[in-house]
Tab-separated table of N, CA and C and ligand atoms in Angstrom:
chain	number	residue	atom	x	y	z
W	1	MET	N	-69.479	-82.883	-144.757
W	1	MET	CA	-69.676	-84.105	-143.980
W	1	MET	C	-68.323	-84.777	-143.677
W	2	MET	N	-68.147	-85.233	-142.433
W	2	MET	CA	-66.877	-85.851	-142.026
W	2	MET	C	-66.677	-87.214	-142.668
W	3	THR	N	-65.477	-87.462	-143.246
W	3	THR	CA	-65.220	-88.801	-143.776
W	3	THR	C	-64.957	-89.732	-142.595
W	4	GLN	N	-65.015	-91.043	-142.865
W	4	GLN	CA	-64.771	-92.014	-141.787
W	4	GLN	C	-63.377	-91.838	-141.206
W	5	GLN	N	-62.387	-91.579	-142.130
W	5	GLN	CA	-60.994	-91.444	-141.692
W	5	GLN	C	-60.829	-90.228	-140.785
W	6	THR	N	-61.448	-89.074	-141.223
W	6	THR	CA	-61.338	-87.852	-140.421
W	6	THR	C	-61.961	-88.069	-139.050
W	7	GLU	N	-63.120	-88.718	-139.035
W	7	GLU	CA	-63.816	-88.979	-137.783
W	7	GLU	C	-62.936	-89.798	-136.844
W	8	LYS	N	-62.224	-90.801	-137.450
W	8	LYS	CA	-61.366	-91.687	-136.656
W	8	LYS	C	-60.195	-90.894	-136.049
W	9	THR	N	-59.553	-90.037	-136.905
W	9	THR	CA	-58.404	-89.258	-136.436
W	9	THR	C	-58.834	-88.304	-135.325
W	10	THR	N	-60.003	-87.628	-135.531
W	10	THR	CA	-60.510	-86.683	-134.548
W	10	THR	C	-60.744	-87.383	-133.232
W	11	LYS	N	-61.427	-88.521	-133.303
W	11	LYS	CA	-61.784	-89.235	-132.088
W	11	LYS	C	-60.524	-89.734	-131.380
W	12	SER	N	-59.545	-90.214	-132.163
W	12	SER	CA	-58.405	-90.793	-131.476
W	12	SER	C	-57.589	-89.732	-130.726
W	13	PHE	N	-57.466	-88.508	-131.262
W	13	PHE	CA	-56.716	-87.500	-130.513
W	13	PHE	C	-57.525	-87.012	-129.306
W	14	SER	N	-58.822	-86.808	-129.502
W	14	SER	CA	-59.689	-86.436	-128.362
W	14	SER	C	-59.599	-87.478	-127.266
W	15	ASP	N	-59.651	-88.729	-127.670
W	15	ASP	CA	-59.574	-89.812	-126.679
W	15	ASP	C	-58.230	-89.792	-125.969
W	16	GLU	N	-57.172	-89.543	-126.756
W	16	GLU	CA	-55.829	-89.511	-126.161
W	16	GLU	C	-55.757	-88.399	-125.102
W	17	VAL	N	-56.312	-87.238	-125.428
W	17	VAL	CA	-56.266	-86.114	-124.482
W	17	VAL	C	-57.144	-86.402	-123.267
W	18	THR	N	-58.366	-86.880	-123.498
W	18	THR	CA	-59.282	-87.083	-122.360
W	18	THR	C	-58.857	-88.237	-121.463
W	19	SER	N	-58.008	-89.118	-121.992
W	19	SER	CA	-57.547	-90.233	-121.143
W	19	SER	C	-56.378	-89.813	-120.252
W	20	ARG	N	-55.866	-88.596	-120.493
W	20	ARG	CA	-54.740	-88.089	-119.697
W	20	ARG	C	-55.218	-87.359	-118.457
W	21	HIS	N	-54.392	-87.402	-117.429
W	21	HIS	CA	-54.675	-86.597	-116.245
W	21	HIS	C	-54.656	-85.122	-116.663
W	22	GLY	N	-55.721	-84.411	-116.373
W	22	GLY	CA	-55.814	-82.996	-116.752
W	22	GLY	C	-56.605	-82.770	-118.030
W	23	GLY	N	-56.680	-83.793	-118.865
W	23	GLY	CA	-57.342	-83.600	-120.164
W	23	GLY	C	-58.784	-84.069	-120.199
W	24	GLU	N	-59.276	-84.563	-119.078
W	24	GLU	CA	-60.585	-85.242	-119.024
W	24	GLU	C	-61.753	-84.391	-119.505
W	25	THR	N	-61.660	-83.047	-119.324
W	25	THR	CA	-62.831	-82.202	-119.597
W	25	THR	C	-62.844	-81.613	-121.011
W	26	LEU	N	-61.894	-82.005	-121.837
W	26	LEU	CA	-61.776	-81.419	-123.185
W	26	LEU	C	-63.117	-81.332	-123.920
W	27	THR	N	-63.849	-82.424	-123.944
W	27	THR	CA	-65.043	-82.470	-124.799
W	27	THR	C	-66.241	-81.694	-124.248
W	28	SER	N	-66.086	-81.072	-123.065
W	28	SER	CA	-67.192	-80.248	-122.544
W	28	SER	C	-67.187	-78.850	-123.162
W	29	CYS	N	-66.107	-78.497	-123.847
W	29	CYS	CA	-65.999	-77.138	-124.404
W	29	CYS	C	-67.031	-76.912	-125.504
W	30	TYR	N	-67.766	-75.788	-125.406
W	30	TYR	CA	-68.693	-75.449	-126.503
W	30	TYR	C	-68.267	-74.159	-127.223
W	31	GLN	N	-66.978	-73.817	-127.085
W	31	GLN	CA	-66.370	-72.757	-127.881
W	31	GLN	C	-66.965	-71.356	-127.653
W	32	CYS	N	-67.283	-71.028	-126.408
W	32	CYS	CA	-67.866	-69.707	-126.146
W	32	CYS	C	-66.832	-68.584	-126.215
W	33	GLY	N	-65.551	-68.909	-125.946
W	33	GLY	CA	-64.504	-67.897	-126.030
W	33	GLY	C	-64.222	-67.155	-124.730
W	34	THR	N	-64.910	-67.523	-123.644
W	34	THR	CA	-64.666	-66.845	-122.358
W	34	THR	C	-63.198	-66.990	-121.947
W	35	CYS	N	-62.632	-68.165	-122.202
W	35	CYS	CA	-61.227	-68.396	-121.820
W	35	CYS	C	-60.305	-67.411	-122.546
W	36	ALA	N	-60.525	-67.251	-123.848
W	36	ALA	CA	-59.645	-66.374	-124.632
W	36	ALA	C	-59.762	-64.929	-124.147
W	37	SER	N	-60.989	-64.508	-123.793
W	37	SER	CA	-61.147	-63.116	-123.368
W	37	SER	C	-60.693	-62.894	-121.930
W	38	SER	N	-60.435	-63.974	-121.178
W	38	SER	CA	-59.964	-63.828	-119.790
W	38	SER	C	-58.456	-63.985	-119.678
W	39	CYS	N	-57.816	-64.348	-120.773
W	39	CYS	CA	-56.411	-64.781	-120.702
W	39	CYS	C	-55.410	-63.619	-120.793
W	40	PRO	N	-54.570	-63.439	-119.770
W	40	PRO	CA	-53.587	-62.346	-119.821
W	40	PRO	C	-52.512	-62.563	-120.881
W	41	VAL	N	-52.221	-63.828	-121.181
W	41	VAL	CA	-51.196	-64.104	-122.209
W	41	VAL	C	-51.748	-63.726	-123.588
W	42	ALA	N	-53.023	-64.062	-123.829
W	42	ALA	CA	-53.646	-63.727	-125.113
W	42	ALA	C	-53.693	-62.212	-125.320
W	43	ARG	N	-53.813	-61.488	-124.220
W	43	ARG	CA	-53.839	-60.022	-124.310
W	43	ARG	C	-52.486	-59.495	-124.797
W	44	LEU	N	-51.413	-60.170	-124.379
W	44	LEU	CA	-50.068	-59.720	-124.761
W	44	LEU	C	-49.610	-60.294	-126.092
W	45	ASP	N	-50.101	-61.501	-126.404
W	45	ASP	CA	-49.636	-62.176	-127.624
W	45	ASP	C	-50.854	-62.729	-128.370
W	46	SER	N	-51.202	-62.044	-129.464
W	46	SER	CA	-52.433	-62.411	-130.169
W	46	SER	C	-52.342	-63.780	-130.845
W	47	SER	N	-51.125	-64.358	-130.902
W	47	SER	CA	-51.007	-65.688	-131.522
W	47	SER	C	-51.451	-66.786	-130.540
W	48	PHE	N	-51.670	-66.416	-129.277
W	48	PHE	CA	-52.089	-67.413	-128.285
W	48	PHE	C	-53.583	-67.287	-128.014
W	49	ASN	N	-54.309	-68.362	-128.243
W	49	ASN	CA	-55.753	-68.356	-128.025
W	49	ASN	C	-56.191	-69.728	-127.491
W	50	PRO	N	-56.480	-69.817	-126.178
W	50	PRO	CA	-56.819	-71.127	-125.612
W	50	PRO	C	-58.035	-71.770	-126.280
W	51	ARG	N	-59.033	-70.961	-126.637
W	51	ARG	CA	-60.221	-71.536	-127.297
W	51	ARG	C	-59.826	-72.216	-128.612
W	52	GLU	N	-58.917	-71.580	-129.348
W	52	GLU	CA	-58.485	-72.113	-130.638
W	52	GLU	C	-57.721	-73.437	-130.458
W	53	ILE	N	-56.876	-73.490	-129.434
W	53	ILE	CA	-56.110	-74.721	-129.185
W	53	ILE	C	-57.063	-75.862	-128.818
W	54	ILE	N	-58.089	-75.527	-128.037
W	54	ILE	CA	-59.084	-76.541	-127.670
W	54	ILE	C	-59.843	-76.990	-128.918
W	55	LYS	N	-60.179	-76.040	-129.772
W	55	LYS	CA	-60.901	-76.395	-131.014
W	55	LYS	C	-60.056	-77.348	-131.869
W	56	LEU	N	-58.776	-77.005	-132.039
W	56	LEU	CA	-57.895	-77.864	-132.846
W	56	LEU	C	-57.781	-79.260	-132.223
W	57	SER	N	-57.741	-79.314	-130.890
W	57	SER	CA	-57.649	-80.616	-130.213
W	57	SER	C	-58.922	-81.420	-130.462
W	58	LEU	N	-60.073	-80.736	-130.392
W	58	LEU	CA	-61.345	-81.431	-130.624
W	58	LEU	C	-61.453	-81.907	-132.074
W	59	LEU	N	-60.805	-81.170	-132.975
W	59	LEU	CA	-60.861	-81.540	-134.397
W	59	LEU	C	-59.805	-82.589	-134.771
W	60	GLY	N	-59.002	-82.979	-133.805
W	60	GLY	CA	-58.016	-84.039	-134.066
W	60	GLY	C	-56.730	-83.557	-134.712
W	61	GLU	N	-56.459	-82.233	-134.636
W	61	GLU	CA	-55.253	-81.691	-135.282
W	61	GLU	C	-54.044	-81.863	-134.354
W	62	LYS	N	-53.719	-83.100	-134.085
W	62	LYS	CA	-52.652	-83.405	-133.118
W	62	LYS	C	-51.325	-82.743	-133.475
W	63	GLU	N	-50.895	-82.930	-134.716
W	63	GLU	CA	-49.580	-82.435	-135.107
W	63	GLU	C	-49.488	-80.923	-134.912
W	64	GLU	N	-50.536	-80.229	-135.360
W	64	GLU	CA	-50.531	-78.764	-135.232
W	64	GLU	C	-50.489	-78.339	-133.758
W	65	VAL	N	-51.216	-79.068	-132.916
W	65	VAL	CA	-51.265	-78.696	-131.491
W	65	VAL	C	-49.939	-79.018	-130.800
W	66	VAL	N	-49.443	-80.243	-130.974
W	66	VAL	CA	-48.281	-80.644	-130.164
W	66	VAL	C	-46.936	-80.162	-130.723
W	67	SER	N	-46.904	-79.815	-132.008
W	67	SER	CA	-45.602	-79.373	-132.527
W	67	SER	C	-45.458	-77.847	-132.481
W	68	GLY	N	-46.547	-77.155	-132.131
W	68	GLY	CA	-46.468	-75.686	-132.090
W	68	GLY	C	-45.964	-75.166	-130.753
W	69	ASP	N	-45.727	-73.853	-130.714
W	69	ASP	CA	-45.225	-73.222	-129.477
W	69	ASP	C	-46.355	-72.861	-128.525
W	70	ALA	N	-47.589	-72.742	-129.055
W	70	ALA	CA	-48.682	-72.145	-128.276
W	70	ALA	C	-48.936	-72.831	-126.940
W	71	ILE	N	-48.910	-74.164	-126.915
W	71	ILE	CA	-49.252	-74.853	-125.657
W	71	ILE	C	-48.259	-74.549	-124.525
W	72	TRP	N	-47.086	-74.040	-124.884
W	72	TRP	CA	-46.064	-73.741	-123.865
W	72	TRP	C	-46.201	-72.314	-123.339
W	73	LEU	N	-47.117	-71.526	-123.907
W	73	LEU	CA	-47.230	-70.123	-123.497
W	73	LEU	C	-48.145	-69.901	-122.300
W	74	CYS	N	-49.033	-70.835	-122.035
W	74	CYS	CA	-49.958	-70.689	-120.895
W	74	CYS	C	-49.137	-70.557	-119.609
W	75	CYS	N	-49.483	-69.556	-118.780
W	75	CYS	CA	-48.716	-69.350	-117.548
W	75	CYS	C	-49.444	-69.908	-116.325
W	76	SER	N	-50.463	-70.728	-116.558
W	76	SER	CA	-51.187	-71.405	-115.469
W	76	SER	C	-51.750	-70.445	-114.429
W	77	CYS	N	-52.310	-69.339	-114.886
W	77	CYS	CA	-52.888	-68.392	-113.920
W	77	CYS	C	-54.286	-68.820	-113.476
W	78	PHE	N	-54.911	-69.723	-114.222
W	78	PHE	CA	-56.237	-70.280	-113.900
W	78	PHE	C	-57.396	-69.292	-114.051
W	79	ASN	N	-57.151	-68.104	-114.626
W	79	ASN	CA	-58.236	-67.141	-114.885
W	79	ASN	C	-59.346	-67.789	-115.697
W	80	CYS	N	-58.939	-68.446	-116.774
W	80	CYS	CA	-59.916	-69.053	-117.686
W	80	CYS	C	-60.685	-70.175	-116.990
W	81	GLN	N	-59.947	-70.949	-116.242
W	81	GLN	CA	-60.537	-72.125	-115.588
W	81	GLN	C	-61.607	-71.708	-114.568
W	82	GLU	N	-61.356	-70.576	-113.898
W	82	GLU	CA	-62.328	-70.059	-112.923
W	82	GLU	C	-63.610	-69.605	-113.615
W	83	ARG	N	-63.487	-69.187	-114.877
W	83	ARG	CA	-64.631	-68.565	-115.555
W	83	ARG	C	-65.339	-69.447	-116.564
W	84	CYS	N	-64.756	-70.534	-116.929
W	84	CYS	CA	-65.365	-71.367	-117.983
W	84	CYS	C	-66.757	-71.853	-117.564
W	85	PRO	N	-67.782	-71.546	-118.356
W	85	PRO	CA	-69.139	-71.962	-117.980
W	85	PRO	C	-69.342	-73.473	-118.059
W	86	GLN	N	-68.437	-74.155	-118.704
W	86	GLN	CA	-68.554	-75.605	-118.854
W	86	GLN	C	-67.616	-76.367	-117.907
W	87	ASN	N	-66.960	-75.622	-117.035
W	87	ASN	CA	-65.993	-76.236	-116.103
W	87	ASN	C	-64.900	-77.027	-116.803
W	88	VAL	N	-64.499	-76.536	-117.958
W	88	VAL	CA	-63.352	-77.169	-118.619
W	88	VAL	C	-62.106	-76.778	-117.824
W	89	GLU	N	-61.283	-77.760	-117.506
W	89	GLU	CA	-60.084	-77.481	-116.712
W	89	GLU	C	-58.961	-77.119	-117.675
W	90	ILE	N	-59.025	-75.879	-118.127
W	90	ILE	CA	-58.196	-75.451	-119.265
W	90	ILE	C	-56.696	-75.475	-118.950
W	91	ALA	N	-56.316	-74.917	-117.805
W	91	ALA	CA	-54.887	-74.909	-117.473
W	91	ALA	C	-54.366	-76.341	-117.345
W	92	ASP	N	-55.183	-77.208	-116.737
W	92	ASP	CA	-54.781	-78.618	-116.597
W	92	ASP	C	-54.704	-79.307	-117.963
W	93	LEU	N	-55.592	-78.883	-118.832
W	93	LEU	CA	-55.598	-79.425	-120.197
W	93	LEU	C	-54.266	-79.119	-120.904
W	94	PHE	N	-53.740	-77.913	-120.637
W	94	PHE	CA	-52.443	-77.578	-121.238
W	94	PHE	C	-51.326	-78.489	-120.714
W	95	TYR	N	-51.426	-78.877	-119.436
W	95	TYR	CA	-50.415	-79.812	-118.912
W	95	TYR	C	-50.503	-81.143	-119.663
W	96	ALA	N	-51.745	-81.594	-119.900
W	96	ALA	CA	-51.924	-82.863	-120.609
W	96	ALA	C	-51.356	-82.758	-122.039
W	97	LEU	N	-51.636	-81.635	-122.704
W	97	LEU	CA	-51.129	-81.455	-124.076
W	97	LEU	C	-49.596	-81.377	-124.082
W	98	ARG	N	-49.035	-80.730	-123.067
W	98	ARG	CA	-47.564	-80.636	-122.988
W	98	ARG	C	-46.941	-82.019	-122.762
W	99	ASN	N	-47.605	-82.832	-121.951
W	99	ASN	CA	-47.065	-84.179	-121.731
W	99	ASN	C	-47.079	-84.988	-123.025
W	100	ILE	N	-48.148	-84.822	-123.810
W	100	ILE	CA	-48.213	-85.528	-125.098
W	100	ILE	C	-47.100	-85.002	-126.020
W	101	ALA	N	-46.928	-83.676	-126.025
W	101	ALA	CA	-45.888	-83.066	-126.870
W	101	ALA	C	-44.497	-83.547	-126.449
W	102	LEU	N	-44.283	-83.611	-125.148
W	102	LEU	CA	-42.987	-84.053	-124.617
W	102	LEU	C	-42.679	-85.478	-125.090
W	103	GLU	N	-43.684	-86.348	-124.981
W	103	GLU	CA	-43.474	-87.744	-125.394
W	103	GLU	C	-43.239	-87.866	-126.898
W	104	ALA	N	-43.800	-86.911	-127.649
W	104	ALA	CA	-43.612	-86.945	-129.107
W	104	ALA	C	-42.328	-86.214	-129.520
W	105	GLY	N	-41.563	-85.733	-128.513
W	105	GLY	CA	-40.274	-85.083	-128.806
W	105	GLY	C	-40.394	-83.644	-129.253
W	106	HIS	N	-41.493	-82.975	-128.861
W	106	HIS	CA	-41.695	-81.604	-129.320
W	106	HIS	C	-41.479	-80.544	-128.244
W	107	ALA	N	-40.933	-80.931	-127.092
W	107	ALA	CA	-40.757	-79.908	-126.053
W	107	ALA	C	-39.661	-78.932	-126.478
W	108	PRO	N	-39.848	-77.631	-126.228
W	108	PRO	CA	-38.793	-76.673	-126.549
W	108	PRO	C	-37.493	-77.039	-125.827
W	109	GLY	N	-36.361	-76.784	-126.479
W	109	GLY	CA	-35.044	-77.158	-125.953
W	109	GLY	C	-34.808	-76.693	-124.530
W	110	MET	N	-35.336	-75.513	-124.213
W	110	MET	CA	-35.124	-74.949	-122.874
W	110	MET	C	-35.651	-75.903	-121.786
W	111	TYR	N	-36.808	-76.527	-122.058
W	111	TYR	CA	-37.385	-77.434	-121.068
W	111	TYR	C	-36.569	-78.716	-120.940
W	112	ALA	N	-36.033	-79.178	-122.083
W	112	ALA	CA	-35.175	-80.368	-122.035
W	112	ALA	C	-33.932	-80.065	-121.206
W	113	ASP	N	-33.391	-78.850	-121.341
W	113	ASP	CA	-32.213	-78.448	-120.553
W	113	ASP	C	-32.555	-78.407	-119.064
W	114	PHE	N	-33.732	-77.848	-118.756
W	114	PHE	CA	-34.168	-77.800	-117.344
W	114	PHE	C	-34.271	-79.218	-116.787
W	115	ALA	N	-34.895	-80.109	-117.578
W	115	ALA	CA	-35.113	-81.486	-117.118
W	115	ALA	C	-33.780	-82.182	-116.873
W	116	SER	N	-32.823	-82.025	-117.808
W	116	SER	CA	-31.517	-82.669	-117.648
W	116	SER	C	-30.789	-82.136	-116.428
W	117	ALA	N	-30.864	-80.814	-116.225
W	117	ALA	CA	-30.177	-80.213	-115.081
W	117	ALA	C	-30.804	-80.697	-113.774
W	118	LEU	N	-32.128	-80.851	-113.772
W	118	LEU	CA	-32.804	-81.313	-112.555
W	118	LEU	C	-32.338	-82.719	-112.188
W	119	VAL	N	-32.268	-83.587	-113.199
W	119	VAL	CA	-31.842	-84.970	-112.936
W	119	VAL	C	-30.367	-85.001	-112.489
W	120	ALA	N	-29.527	-84.213	-113.162
W	120	ALA	CA	-28.088	-84.275	-112.882
W	120	ALA	C	-27.693	-83.536	-111.612
W	121	GLU	N	-28.360	-82.394	-111.348
W	121	GLU	CA	-27.870	-81.555	-110.253
W	121	GLU	C	-28.905	-81.220	-109.195
W	122	GLY	N	-30.155	-81.608	-109.464
W	122	GLY	CA	-31.203	-81.345	-108.476
W	122	GLY	C	-31.779	-79.945	-108.564
W	123	ARG	N	-31.335	-79.176	-109.529
W	123	ARG	CA	-31.887	-77.827	-109.724
W	123	ARG	C	-32.033	-77.588	-111.217
W	124	ILE	N	-33.067	-76.823	-111.607
W	124	ILE	CA	-33.252	-76.626	-113.050
W	124	ILE	C	-32.249	-75.626	-113.634
W	125	VAL	N	-31.682	-74.815	-112.747
W	125	VAL	CA	-30.660	-73.868	-113.219
W	125	VAL	C	-29.428	-74.048	-112.342
W	126	LYS	N	-28.284	-74.143	-112.998
W	126	LYS	CA	-27.044	-74.339	-112.263
W	126	LYS	C	-26.714	-73.086	-111.430
W	127	ILE	N	-26.333	-73.304	-110.186
W	127	ILE	CA	-25.975	-72.159	-109.337
W	127	ILE	C	-24.511	-71.813	-109.606
W	128	SER	N	-24.283	-70.616	-110.106
W	128	SER	CA	-22.924	-70.232	-110.477
W	128	SER	C	-22.125	-69.749	-109.263
W	129	LYS	N	-20.815	-69.713	-109.435
W	129	LYS	CA	-19.933	-69.186	-108.376
W	129	LYS	C	-20.327	-67.744	-108.057
W	130	PHE	N	-20.729	-67.011	-109.090
W	130	PHE	CA	-21.118	-65.608	-108.926
W	130	PHE	C	-22.294	-65.489	-107.957
W	131	VAL	N	-23.304	-66.353	-108.173
W	131	VAL	CA	-24.494	-66.323	-107.304
W	131	VAL	C	-24.109	-66.679	-105.873
W	132	GLU	N	-23.266	-67.700	-105.728
W	132	GLU	CA	-22.830	-68.101	-104.379
W	132	GLU	C	-22.130	-66.935	-103.672
W	133	LYS	N	-21.269	-66.243	-104.443
W	133	LYS	CA	-20.521	-65.111	-103.870
W	133	LYS	C	-21.491	-64.004	-103.438
W	134	LYS	N	-22.468	-63.730	-104.305
W	134	LYS	CA	-23.446	-62.670	-104.003
W	134	LYS	C	-24.282	-63.015	-102.763
W	135	ARG	N	-24.642	-64.299	-102.650
W	135	ARG	CA	-25.426	-64.719	-101.478
W	135	ARG	C	-24.640	-64.396	-100.205
W	136	LYS	N	-23.352	-64.686	-100.248
W	136	LYS	CA	-22.499	-64.434	-99.081
W	136	LYS	C	-22.452	-62.935	-98.774
W	137	GLU	N	-22.281	-62.145	-99.840
W	137	GLU	CA	-22.220	-60.681	-99.654
W	137	GLU	C	-23.493	-60.136	-99.026
W	138	TYR	N	-24.640	-60.734	-99.385
W	138	TYR	CA	-25.930	-60.268	-98.839
W	138	TYR	C	-26.279	-60.936	-97.510
W	139	GLY	N	-25.362	-61.703	-96.983
W	139	GLY	CA	-25.588	-62.336	-95.689
W	139	GLY	C	-26.513	-63.540	-95.738
W	140	LEU	N	-26.703	-64.093	-96.940
W	140	LEU	CA	-27.588	-65.265	-97.064
W	140	LEU	C	-26.789	-66.542	-96.815
W	141	PRO	N	-27.418	-67.554	-96.243
W	141	PRO	CA	-26.676	-68.802	-95.986
W	141	PRO	C	-26.381	-69.524	-97.297
W	142	PRO	N	-25.340	-70.382	-97.304
W	142	PRO	CA	-25.061	-71.136	-98.537
W	142	PRO	C	-26.256	-72.030	-98.879
W	143	LEU	N	-26.461	-72.278	-100.153
W	143	LEU	CA	-27.580	-73.142	-100.556
W	143	LEU	C	-27.320	-74.566	-100.085
W	144	LYS	N	-28.384	-75.214	-99.633
W	144	LYS	CA	-28.226	-76.587	-99.162
W	144	LYS	C	-28.008	-77.505	-100.352
W	145	SER	N	-27.246	-78.568	-100.128
W	145	SER	CA	-27.065	-79.511	-101.239
W	145	SER	C	-28.335	-80.344	-101.394
W	146	VAL	N	-28.509	-80.882	-102.597
W	146	VAL	CA	-29.727	-81.638	-102.904
W	146	VAL	C	-29.464	-83.124	-102.691
W	147	ASP	N	-30.451	-83.807	-102.113
W	147	ASP	CA	-30.344	-85.257	-101.967
W	147	ASP	C	-30.734	-85.883	-103.310
W	148	LEU	N	-29.710	-86.066	-104.161
W	148	LEU	CA	-29.973	-86.528	-105.532
W	148	LEU	C	-30.598	-87.918	-105.581
W	149	GLU	N	-30.180	-88.770	-104.642
W	149	GLU	CA	-30.722	-90.133	-104.647
W	149	GLU	C	-32.234	-90.099	-104.402
W	150	ALA	N	-32.636	-89.337	-103.379
W	150	ALA	CA	-34.074	-89.236	-103.065
W	150	ALA	C	-34.830	-88.597	-104.225
W	151	LEU	N	-34.232	-87.535	-104.770
W	151	LEU	CA	-34.890	-86.841	-105.879
W	151	LEU	C	-35.091	-87.787	-107.062
W	152	ASN	N	-34.035	-88.534	-107.411
W	152	ASN	CA	-34.142	-89.417	-108.574
W	152	ASN	C	-35.090	-90.584	-108.341
W	153	THR	N	-35.253	-90.980	-107.076
W	153	THR	CA	-36.259	-92.008	-106.771
W	153	THR	C	-37.646	-91.458	-107.104
W	154	ILE	N	-37.877	-90.202	-106.711
W	154	ILE	CA	-39.179	-89.576	-106.997
W	154	ILE	C	-39.360	-89.401	-108.507
W	155	LEU	N	-38.309	-88.914	-109.167
W	155	LEU	CA	-38.418	-88.666	-110.615
W	155	LEU	C	-38.668	-89.967	-111.389
W	156	SER	N	-38.037	-91.052	-110.945
W	156	SER	CA	-38.269	-92.342	-111.614
W	156	SER	C	-39.697	-92.816	-111.368
W	157	ALA	N	-40.163	-92.670	-110.119
W	157	ALA	CA	-41.514	-93.153	-109.770
W	157	ALA	C	-42.594	-92.412	-110.546
W	158	THR	N	-42.352	-91.129	-110.853
W	158	THR	CA	-43.372	-90.354	-111.574
W	158	THR	C	-43.242	-90.490	-113.090
W	159	GLY	N	-42.183	-91.177	-113.561
W	159	GLY	CA	-41.994	-91.323	-115.012
W	159	GLY	C	-41.229	-90.145	-115.602
W	160	PHE	N	-40.839	-89.187	-114.747
W	160	PHE	CA	-40.149	-87.991	-115.245
W	160	PHE	C	-38.809	-88.353	-115.892
W	161	SER	N	-38.053	-89.241	-115.257
W	161	SER	CA	-36.727	-89.589	-115.783
W	161	SER	C	-36.845	-90.174	-117.189
W	162	LYS	N	-37.907	-90.976	-117.404
W	162	LYS	CA	-38.109	-91.591	-118.719
W	162	LYS	C	-38.388	-90.492	-119.770
W	163	SER	N	-39.240	-89.528	-119.410
W	163	SER	CA	-39.575	-88.444	-120.330
W	163	SER	C	-38.337	-87.635	-120.658
W	164	GLU	N	-37.514	-87.425	-119.641
W	164	GLU	CA	-36.304	-86.615	-119.838
W	164	GLU	C	-35.360	-87.314	-120.808
W	165	LYS	N	-35.276	-88.682	-120.690
W	165	LYS	CA	-34.408	-89.437	-121.597
W	165	LYS	C	-34.991	-89.408	-123.006
W	166	THR	N	-36.351	-89.494	-123.113
W	166	THR	CA	-36.995	-89.460	-124.418
W	166	THR	C	-36.641	-88.161	-125.123
W	167	GLU	N	-36.713	-87.071	-124.352
W	167	GLU	CA	-36.441	-85.760	-124.917
W	167	GLU	C	-34.987	-85.637	-125.340
W	168	GLU	N	-34.069	-86.149	-124.497
W	168	GLU	CA	-32.645	-86.082	-124.801
W	168	GLU	C	-32.293	-86.794	-126.093
W	169	SER	N	-33.000	-87.946	-126.363
W	169	SER	CA	-32.635	-88.767	-127.516
W	169	SER	C	-33.188	-88.209	-128.816
W	170	GLN	N	-34.015	-87.110	-128.760
W	170	GLN	CA	-34.594	-86.575	-130.005
W	170	GLN	C	-33.516	-85.904	-130.840
O	201	SF4	S1	-64.478	-70.861	-121.682
O	201	SF4	FE1	-64.766	-73.080	-121.564
O	201	SF4	S2	-66.465	-73.563	-122.930
O	201	SF4	FE2	-65.784	-71.498	-123.405
O	201	SF4	S3	-64.323	-71.780	-125.118
O	201	SF4	FE3	-63.131	-71.756	-123.240
O	201	SF4	S4	-62.961	-73.904	-122.618
O	201	SF4	FE4	-64.613	-73.757	-124.116
O	202	SF4	S1	-54.430	-70.517	-117.365
O	202	SF4	FE1	-53.313	-70.259	-119.285
O	202	SF4	S2	-54.881	-70.196	-120.889
O	202	SF4	FE2	-55.903	-69.849	-118.912
O	202	SF4	S3	-56.028	-67.638	-118.679
O	202	SF4	FE3	-54.154	-68.309	-117.632
O	202	SF4	S4	-52.541	-68.169	-119.184
O	202	SF4	FE4	-54.491	-68.081	-120.279
């Protein structure tokens, strides 16, 4: 039988997820496993199981869900989402869980680097002199410069810049 405290913790994480954009359908899951059997990532890496992550989220295991690597492995192919009999928006749910993880300072370093580079240079990966030279050799035009002011206006309006700073300060 669930204690009052456990019930409270479970409900508060479920509520946190369902109140997020993308996380609204969490509680419709009845654990059939169709998502896990449709997932190409799960086929390659047995440590990744979308049904299990949803179960942990429903059980209120916030720390285990947001501090682990699993939520970052989904490649957003939407196979599971197309097949879920309960219309759980599974791929979108992973975005919601990643946003919670990001705010809690658990995003993998690689993503923090991408975010910083995007804010500073307008691209998630720095274009090296080597790449520029190769583009010229292949007859490709030089890459256009990025309108950083416009980009940063968008990033600020969406809250992205704030998340990026949160991640940097961890
Ligand atoms: S397919 Fe849908 S209902 Fe079934 S376990 Fe996955 S999310 Fe839950
Ligand atoms: S969207 Fe993510 S969880 Fe769903 S099948 Fe694709 S990789 Fe797996």
